[in-house]
Amino acid sequence: MSRTLKILSAIAVLLVAVVVAGVAVLKSIDFNEYRGLIAEQVKGATGRDLTISGELDLDISLNPAVVVEGVTFANAAWGSRPEMAKLKRLEAEVELLPLISGDVRVTRLVLVGLDLLAETDAKGTGNWVMATADPKEQAKAEPGEKGKAGPLPVVRKVHIEDVTLTYKDGQSGETMVVGIDNLDASADGLDSPLKLDLKGTYNAAPFSLAGQVGSISQMLEGGSRFPVNLEAKAMAATVSVEGDIAEPREAKGLNLVIGVKGEDLTATVAAVQEQVPAIKDIAVPPVGPYAVGARVKGSPESMSVSDIKVSIGRAEQVLLAVTGAIADPLNARGLKLSVSVEGKDIHAFSDLAGGPLPKLPPFKVAADVADIEKGYVIDGLKATVGKSDLAGRMVLSLADAPPGIEAQLTSNLLDLGEILPEGAGDKKVEKPAPPKVEEKGEKRVFSDDPLPLDGLKAANADVSIKAVRIVLPNGLPLENTDIKVVLNKGRLSVQPLATQVAGGRIDGTVSLDGSGGKALLNTKIAGKGVDLGGLLKSMKIDDSTEGGKTDLDISLVGGGASVRQLMAGLNGKIQVTVGEGKIKNTALDWVGGDVFTQAFDKINPLAEKEEYTYLQCAVVRFLIKDGMANADKGVAIETKKMNIVGSGAVNLKTEGLDFAVQPQAKEGAGVNLTGSVASMMRVSGTLAEPGVGLDALGAAKAVGKVGTALATGGLSLLADGLLGGDQADEAPCLTALGKAPKKKTSAA
């Protein structure tokens, strides 16, 4: 053996002996004797007491381990409990040899039973604010030692269990508790990815987190993108985050795909509401499963969201789907979204709507949504409900107050009976609801409740719809309908209002100015060639009427703060003209109005003898001035065998009725009107409670007096001023229309 080898062997033996001796010395030391020294050093640095009531031990080996048990650290003097932190056990196992070069490599770190309390006082000062070390001791530090950071320790594995982290806000009184049942974190080194597996609770609600992120070096030093691949489960939801971050410490350079999904949105919202009471009043219907995903780029101050995919609900119930991107989600700008809603059953939304919702046929609504300058546009709108469809474009403007909406809509078919709530499409014509009973006991038809004029000022609108076919709830079909509604600062205008119905056409305009203290109404309706028989048949009312081409001429102007006030000051004209046709003598039953049925029974001597009444013409013409609707011989019916003529008035202010009707036999028709039938039939009472009776004493005496009676509002004069029997009118329809009829003196 060479001399050099002998020297090296001796040195090695000596080193081993020194190490063995050192280990023996360390093992002979009772480290519990240093608990007081450690507590003294901590108090000098923090001003608070540290107590180690358990064992303080050092296990010497190639991987020595430090074990500390029963540690408590004092809370602030004003704290809610004496201890800020309580620890059952802390164990750290390090590699011995790297310590020689100054590297700290922790093989395993175990923390068990930590109870940490963080709280603030009424002024917002936290219990983590502590006294600093003695300034004189700080001054003794050698130059270069201040702020000098040692090498970062390498921790390969961390195991934490039974940890409670509590935060109490002394100003709001709120408390948050995070529990860690189990946490395992591992990495092979500072440059290796960190694996995580965490299970715990948040305010008693369980959660879990698992996955992998970048290395500690990437987090602290930067220079490369920090990868993230995590999945969390909490509050009946699963949240996933996958991607990378350029600057993780500042959360800048985000490129993350974030997803949230769950089996029951209602359960997730309810779980969140338990933790966030501020949103407890938000109601979410039981729509079922949901999935939300998107790619987030940028930073918290400036980010974009793309690849949006949202699915909420079920197709057999209601399913909402959204795709697209938002360039600036923080300001809700740069929207480019495609939205669709489809379903077959909306009953799940009944509670949200405050009552039962109607049963709808299968439906689907789809559109593209984008933002414009101070507003939004809904383009490519396509909606189907059963057989009905609607398409078009809408623009919502928020530039001014109130907001405005523009819409251009088209439809091939709108079956309102299929869309509207059950019952709205009943084919039968029901009797009107009982009139409102006023406090004074009188029954009125026209309500005195204030009109909701403020609703006309809530928004501005310009909406047009063109529909090839519209089916009303009562079954009446409208063809080639063109409607435009404009609402501007409380002024409503409907122009045009055009449609084809029962072989005829109806055109009109309606304006309602609610910008002031009362509504100002101006409406004009003109109808031409509407087939009355076809109309009744289309509405499934009765098929006993044939023919009867009908024209309408309605022009009304009025003003008032309620319907009653509007009617009391109404001016204008109502004129209905019916052409040739025939009506079964039982057909008037469909009207459902007792007054009409009684009137027909009393004045039609053929009702029980013949199956049909053959109509040559019929006219109803009321001229309205200041709430008085007058018909001076303005009601006329011409049949093959008799004429029926009526005069009277309706006081729209009081709703009073005084109307007289008398039949006139045509010469040579073979109709005998002697007896009670020849008497004048009288309609009196009110619109709410009309009455019908015969007035033999008031049989027509002086036609000339009728105009005077009506002009002066003297309805009681009707009995003395109607329909002279000695001046039978051969053309009462022309008379009713205000045209000069041919007259002849009837036989005595």
Coordinates of C-alpha atoms in Angstrom, one line a residue, residues 204-598:
A204 CA -68.8 22.6 6.1
A205 CA -69.3 22.1 2.3
P206 CA -67.0 19.4 1.0
F207 CA -64.6 20.0 -1.9
S208 CA -61.7 18.3 -3.6
L209 CA -58.8 19.4 -5.8
A210 CA -56.5 17.2 -7.8
G211 CA -54.1 17.6 -10.7
Q212 CA -50.7 19.0 -11.6
V213 CA -49.1 22.4 -12.1
G214 CA -45.7 23.8 -13.1
S215 CA -42.6 23.7 -11.0
I216 CA -41.6 26.1 -8.2
S217 CA -38.8 27.5 -10.3
Q218 CA -41.2 28.3 -13.1
M219 CA -43.5 30.1 -10.6
L220 CA -40.7 32.2 -9.0
E221 CA -38.3 32.8 -11.9
G222 CA -40.5 32.9 -14.9
G223 CA -39.0 32.6 -18.4
S224 CA -41.4 29.8 -19.5
R225 CA -45.1 29.3 -19.5
F226 CA -46.5 27.8 -16.3
P227 CA -48.7 24.7 -17.1
V228 CA -51.9 24.1 -15.2
N229 CA -54.1 21.0 -15.2
L230 CA -56.5 20.9 -12.3
E231 CA -59.9 19.6 -11.5
A232 CA -62.0 20.6 -8.5
K233 CA -65.3 19.3 -7.2
A234 CA -67.5 21.4 -4.9
M235 CA -71.1 22.5 -4.5
A236 CA -72.5 19.8 -6.8
A237 CA -70.2 21.0 -9.6
T238 CA -67.0 19.9 -11.3
V239 CA -64.6 22.7 -12.3
S240 CA -61.6 22.0 -14.6
V241 CA -58.7 24.3 -15.6
E242 CA -56.2 23.4 -18.3
G243 CA -53.7 25.5 -20.1
D244 CA -50.7 27.7 -19.1
I245 CA -49.9 31.1 -17.7
A246 CA -47.0 33.3 -18.9
E247 CA -46.6 35.2 -15.6
P248 CA -48.3 33.1 -12.9
R249 CA -47.3 35.5 -10.0
E250 CA -49.1 38.4 -11.7
A251 CA -51.8 36.2 -13.3
K252 CA -50.8 37.6 -16.7
G253 CA -50.6 35.9 -20.0
L254 CA -53.5 33.6 -19.3
N255 CA -54.3 30.9 -21.8
L256 CA -56.7 28.6 -19.9
V257 CA -59.6 26.4 -20.9
I258 CA -62.1 26.6 -18.0
G259 CA -65.1 24.3 -17.6
V260 CA -67.9 23.9 -15.1
K261 CA -70.4 21.1 -15.2
G262 CA -72.9 19.4 -13.0
E263 CA -76.0 17.2 -13.0
D264 CA -78.4 19.7 -11.4
L265 CA -78.0 23.5 -11.8
T266 CA -80.6 24.1 -9.1
A267 CA -78.5 22.0 -6.6
T268 CA -75.4 24.0 -7.5
V269 CA -77.1 27.4 -7.1
A270 CA -78.6 26.3 -3.8
A271 CA -75.1 25.2 -2.5
V272 CA -73.6 28.5 -3.6
Q273 CA -76.4 30.5 -1.9
E274 CA -75.7 28.7 1.3
Q275 CA -72.2 30.2 1.2
V276 CA -73.2 33.6 -0.3
P277 CA -76.4 34.8 1.4
A278 CA -76.4 38.0 -0.8
I279 CA -77.7 35.9 -3.7
K280 CA -80.2 33.8 -1.7
D281 CA -83.2 35.3 -3.5
I282 CA -82.1 34.3 -6.9
A283 CA -84.6 31.6 -8.2
V284 CA -83.5 28.9 -10.6
P285 CA -86.0 26.4 -12.0
P286 CA -85.1 22.7 -11.9
V287 CA -83.7 22.6 -15.4
G288 CA -81.3 19.7 -14.9
P289 CA -77.7 19.2 -16.0
Y290 CA -75.4 22.0 -17.2
A291 CA -72.0 22.4 -18.8
V292 CA -70.1 25.7 -19.4
G293 CA -66.7 25.9 -21.1
A294 CA -64.6 28.7 -22.5
R295 CA -61.0 29.7 -23.3
V296 CA -59.8 32.7 -21.3
K297 CA -56.8 34.7 -22.5
G298 CA -55.1 37.9 -21.1
S299 CA -55.1 39.1 -17.5
P300 CA -57.7 39.9 -14.9
E301 CA -57.6 43.5 -16.0
S302 CA -57.9 42.8 -19.7
M303 CA -59.1 39.4 -20.9
S304 CA -61.0 37.8 -23.8
V305 CA -63.2 34.8 -23.8
S306 CA -63.5 32.5 -26.8
D307 CA -64.6 29.0 -27.7
I308 CA -67.7 29.5 -25.5
K309 CA -69.9 26.4 -25.2
V310 CA -72.8 26.5 -22.8
S311 CA -75.5 23.8 -22.4
I312 CA -78.2 24.0 -19.7
G313 CA -81.1 21.7 -19.3
R314 CA -82.6 18.8 -21.4
A315 CA -84.1 18.8 -24.9
E316 CA -87.2 17.0 -23.6
Q317 CA -87.8 19.8 -21.1
V318 CA -85.9 23.0 -21.9
L319 CA -82.4 23.2 -23.3
L320 CA -80.3 26.4 -23.6
A321 CA -77.2 26.4 -25.8
V322 CA -74.7 29.2 -26.3
T323 CA -71.6 29.3 -28.5
G324 CA -69.3 32.1 -29.5
A325 CA -66.8 34.6 -28.1
I326 CA -66.7 37.8 -26.0
A327 CA -63.8 40.1 -26.8
D328 CA -64.1 42.2 -23.6
P329 CA -66.2 40.3 -21.0
L330 CA -65.4 42.7 -18.2
N331 CA -67.3 45.4 -20.0
A332 CA -69.7 43.1 -21.9
R333 CA -68.4 44.3 -25.2
G334 CA -67.4 42.5 -28.4
L335 CA -70.2 39.9 -28.1
K336 CA -70.5 37.4 -30.9
L337 CA -72.8 34.7 -29.6
S338 CA -75.2 32.2 -31.1
V339 CA -78.0 31.4 -28.7
S340 CA -80.7 28.7 -29.0
V341 CA -83.5 27.6 -26.7
E342 CA -85.6 24.5 -27.4
G343 CA -87.9 22.3 -25.5
K344 CA -91.2 20.5 -25.0
D345 CA -92.2 21.3 -21.4
I346 CA -91.9 24.6 -19.6
H347 CA -93.8 23.6 -16.4
A348 CA -90.4 23.6 -14.6
F349 CA -90.5 27.4 -14.8
S350 CA -93.9 27.8 -13.2
D351 CA -92.5 28.8 -9.8
L352 CA -90.2 31.3 -11.4
A353 CA -93.2 32.8 -13.3
G354 CA -95.3 32.9 -10.2
G355 CA -98.0 30.6 -11.4
P356 CA -98.8 27.6 -13.7
L357 CA -97.5 28.0 -17.3
P358 CA -99.4 26.8 -20.3
K359 CA -98.5 23.6 -22.1
L360 CA -96.8 24.4 -25.3
P361 CA -96.0 22.3 -28.4
P362 CA -92.3 21.7 -29.1
F363 CA -90.5 25.0 -29.6
K364 CA -87.1 26.3 -30.7
V365 CA -85.7 29.8 -30.8
A366 CA -82.3 30.6 -32.3
A367 CA -80.5 33.9 -33.0
D368 CA -77.1 35.5 -33.2
V369 CA -76.4 38.2 -30.6
A370 CA -73.8 40.9 -31.0
D371 CA -73.2 44.3 -29.4
I372 CA -73.3 47.6 -31.2
E373 CA -72.5 51.1 -30.0
K374 CA -74.6 51.5 -26.9
G375 CA -76.8 48.6 -27.7
Y376 CA -77.3 45.0 -29.0
V377 CA -78.5 43.4 -32.1
I378 CA -80.3 40.1 -32.4
D379 CA -79.9 38.9 -36.0
G380 CA -81.0 35.8 -37.8
L381 CA -83.9 35.2 -35.4
K382 CA -85.7 32.0 -36.2
A383 CA -88.5 30.7 -33.8
T384 CA -90.9 27.9 -34.2
V385 CA -93.7 26.8 -31.8
G386 CA -95.5 23.8 -33.0
K387 CA -96.6 24.8 -36.6
S388 CA -96.0 28.5 -36.0
D389 CA -92.9 30.3 -37.0
L390 CA -91.3 33.8 -36.7
A391 CA -88.2 35.2 -38.2
G392 CA -86.4 38.6 -38.3
R393 CA -84.1 41.0 -36.7
M394 CA -84.2 43.1 -33.5
V395 CA -82.1 46.0 -32.3
L396 CA -81.9 47.1 -28.6
S397 CA -80.7 50.7 -28.1
L398 CA -79.4 51.8 -24.7
A399 CA -78.1 55.2 -25.9
D400 CA -80.9 57.2 -24.4
A401 CA -83.5 56.9 -21.7
P402 CA -85.9 55.2 -22.1
P403 CA -84.3 52.3 -24.0
G404 CA -85.5 51.6 -27.6
I405 CA -86.2 48.5 -29.6
E406 CA -86.5 48.1 -33.3
A407 CA -87.8 44.9 -34.9
Q408 CA -88.7 43.6 -38.4
L409 CA -90.5 40.3 -38.1
T410 CA -92.0 37.9 -40.7
S411 CA -94.1 34.8 -40.3
N412 CA -95.7 32.2 -42.5
L413 CA -98.1 31.0 -39.8
L414 CA -98.9 32.2 -36.3
D415 CA -101.5 30.0 -34.7
L416 CA -102.3 31.9 -31.5
G417 CA -104.6 29.2 -30.3
E418 CA -101.7 26.8 -30.2
I419 CA -99.3 29.3 -28.5
L420 CA -101.5 31.1 -26.0
P421 CA -102.4 29.6 -22.6
E422 CA -105.0 26.9 -22.5
G423 CA -108.5 28.3 -22.6
A424 CA -107.5 31.4 -24.7
G425 CA -108.3 29.5 -27.8
D426 CA -111.7 28.2 -26.9
K427 CA -113.9 28.1 -29.9
K428 CA -117.1 28.9 -28.1
V429 CA -118.1 32.5 -27.5
E430 CA -118.8 32.8 -23.8
K431 CA -121.0 35.3 -22.2
P432 CA -119.0 38.3 -21.0
A433 CA -117.8 38.4 -17.4
P434 CA -120.0 40.0 -14.8
P435 CA -119.7 43.8 -14.9
K436 CA -117.7 45.5 -12.2
V437 CA -119.7 46.5 -9.1
E438 CA -118.8 50.0 -8.0
E439 CA -118.7 51.1 -4.3
K440 CA -122.0 52.8 -4.7
G441 CA -123.6 49.6 -5.8
E442 CA -124.2 50.4 -9.5
K443 CA -122.8 48.0 -12.1
R444 CA -120.6 49.5 -14.8
V445 CA -119.0 48.1 -17.9
F446 CA -116.4 50.8 -18.5
S447 CA -113.7 50.7 -15.8
D448 CA -112.7 53.9 -13.9
D449 CA -109.3 52.5 -13.0
P450 CA -106.5 54.7 -14.2
L451 CA -105.0 53.6 -17.5
P452 CA -101.4 52.3 -17.2
L453 CA -100.0 55.2 -19.2
D454 CA -96.6 55.0 -17.5
G455 CA -96.1 51.7 -19.3
L456 CA -96.1 53.6 -22.6
K457 CA -93.1 55.6 -21.4
A458 CA -91.0 52.7 -20.3
A459 CA -89.5 52.2 -23.7
N460 CA -89.5 53.4 -27.3
A461 CA -90.3 50.9 -30.0
D462 CA -90.6 50.5 -33.8
V463 CA -91.9 47.0 -34.5
S464 CA -93.3 45.7 -37.7
I465 CA -94.6 42.3 -38.5
K466 CA -95.8 40.8 -41.8
A467 CA -97.5 37.4 -41.5
V468 CA -98.9 35.3 -44.3
R469 CA -101.4 33.7 -42.0
I470 CA -102.5 34.4 -38.4
V471 CA -105.0 32.2 -36.6
L472 CA -106.6 33.9 -33.6
P473 CA -107.4 32.0 -30.4
N474 CA -111.1 31.8 -31.5
G475 CA -110.1 30.1 -34.7
L476 CA -110.5 33.2 -37.0
P477 CA -107.8 33.2 -39.7
L478 CA -106.2 36.4 -40.9
E479 CA -104.4 36.5 -44.2
N480 CA -101.6 38.8 -45.4
T481 CA -101.4 40.8 -42.2
D482 CA -99.2 43.9 -42.1
I483 CA -98.8 45.7 -38.8
K484 CA -96.4 48.4 -37.6
V485 CA -96.3 49.6 -34.0
V486 CA -94.4 52.7 -33.1
L487 CA -94.0 53.9 -29.5
N488 CA -92.2 57.1 -28.9
K489 CA -92.1 58.9 -25.5
G490 CA -95.5 57.6 -24.5
R491 CA -97.1 58.1 -27.9
L492 CA -98.4 54.8 -29.5
S493 CA -99.2 54.5 -33.2
V494 CA -100.4 51.5 -35.1
Q495 CA -100.1 52.2 -38.8
P496 CA -100.6 50.3 -41.0
L497 CA -103.0 47.9 -39.5
A498 CA -104.0 45.8 -42.5
T499 CA -105.3 42.2 -42.9
Q500 CA -107.6 40.1 -45.0
V501 CA -110.4 38.1 -43.3
A502 CA -113.3 36.0 -44.5
G503 CA -112.8 37.1 -48.1
G504 CA -112.6 40.8 -47.3
R505 CA -110.1 43.3 -46.1
I506 CA -109.7 45.5 -43.0
D507 CA -107.4 48.5 -42.9
G508 CA -107.0 50.9 -40.1
T509 CA -104.8 53.2 -37.9
V510 CA -104.7 53.6 -34.2
S511 CA -103.0 56.3 -32.1
L512 CA -102.9 56.6 -28.4
D513 CA -101.1 59.6 -26.9
G514 CA -100.2 58.9 -23.3
S515 CA -97.4 61.4 -22.9
G516 CA -99.6 63.8 -20.9
G517 CA -101.9 63.2 -17.9
K518 CA -104.6 61.5 -19.9
A519 CA -104.8 59.3 -23.0
L520 CA -105.8 60.8 -26.3
L521 CA -107.3 58.2 -28.7
N522 CA -107.8 58.5 -32.4
T523 CA -108.7 55.4 -34.4
K524 CA -110.0 54.6 -37.9
I525 CA -111.0 51.2 -39.1
A526 CA -112.4 50.4 -42.6
G527 CA -113.5 47.0 -43.6
K528 CA -114.7 45.9 -47.1
G529 CA -116.4 42.7 -48.3
V530 CA -116.0 40.6 -45.1
D531 CA -118.2 37.5 -45.5
L532 CA -120.3 37.4 -42.3
G533 CA -121.2 33.7 -42.8
G534 CA -117.7 32.7 -43.5
L535 CA -116.5 34.7 -40.6
L536 CA -118.8 32.9 -38.1
K537 CA -117.9 29.6 -39.6
S538 CA -114.2 30.3 -39.4
M539 CA -114.6 31.2 -35.7
K540 CA -116.5 27.8 -35.2
I541 CA -119.4 29.9 -33.8
D542 CA -122.1 28.8 -36.2
D543 CA -122.5 27.6 -39.7
S544 CA -126.2 28.7 -40.0
T545 CA -125.4 32.0 -41.7
E546 CA -124.6 32.2 -45.4
G547 CA -123.4 35.3 -47.3
G548 CA -123.7 38.7 -45.7
K549 CA -120.9 40.7 -47.2
T550 CA -120.0 43.2 -44.5
D551 CA -118.4 46.7 -44.6
L552 CA -117.1 48.6 -41.6
D553 CA -116.5 52.3 -41.1
I554 CA -115.3 53.2 -37.6
S555 CA -113.9 56.5 -36.6
L556 CA -113.4 57.4 -33.0
V557 CA -111.7 60.2 -31.1
G558 CA -111.6 60.7 -27.3
G559 CA -109.5 61.4 -24.3
G560 CA -109.3 60.5 -20.6
A561 CA -107.3 59.0 -17.8
S562 CA -109.5 55.9 -17.7
V563 CA -111.7 53.9 -20.1
R564 CA -114.8 55.4 -18.5
Q565 CA -113.4 58.9 -19.1
L566 CA -112.5 58.0 -22.7
M567 CA -116.0 56.8 -23.4
A568 CA -117.7 59.8 -21.7
G569 CA -116.0 62.2 -24.1
L570 CA -116.0 60.0 -27.2
N571 CA -116.7 61.5 -30.7
G572 CA -117.0 59.8 -34.0
K573 CA -118.9 57.2 -35.9
I574 CA -119.6 53.4 -35.9
Q575 CA -121.1 52.0 -39.1
V576 CA -121.6 48.4 -40.1
T577 CA -123.3 47.4 -43.4
V578 CA -124.3 43.8 -44.2
G579 CA -125.3 42.6 -47.6
E580 CA -127.5 39.8 -48.8
G581 CA -127.5 36.5 -47.0
K582 CA -129.7 34.1 -45.1
I583 CA -129.7 33.2 -41.4
K584 CA -131.3 30.3 -39.7
N585 CA -133.9 31.5 -37.2
T586 CA -132.1 29.7 -34.4
A587 CA -128.7 31.2 -35.4
L588 CA -128.9 34.2 -33.1
D589 CA -128.4 31.9 -30.1
W590 CA -124.6 31.9 -30.8
V591 CA -124.5 35.6 -29.8
G592 CA -124.9 34.5 -26.1
G593 CA -126.5 37.9 -25.3
D594 CA -129.9 37.7 -23.7
V595 CA -130.9 41.2 -25.1
F596 CA -130.4 40.2 -28.7
T597 CA -132.1 36.9 -28.3
Q598 CA -135.1 38.5 -26.6

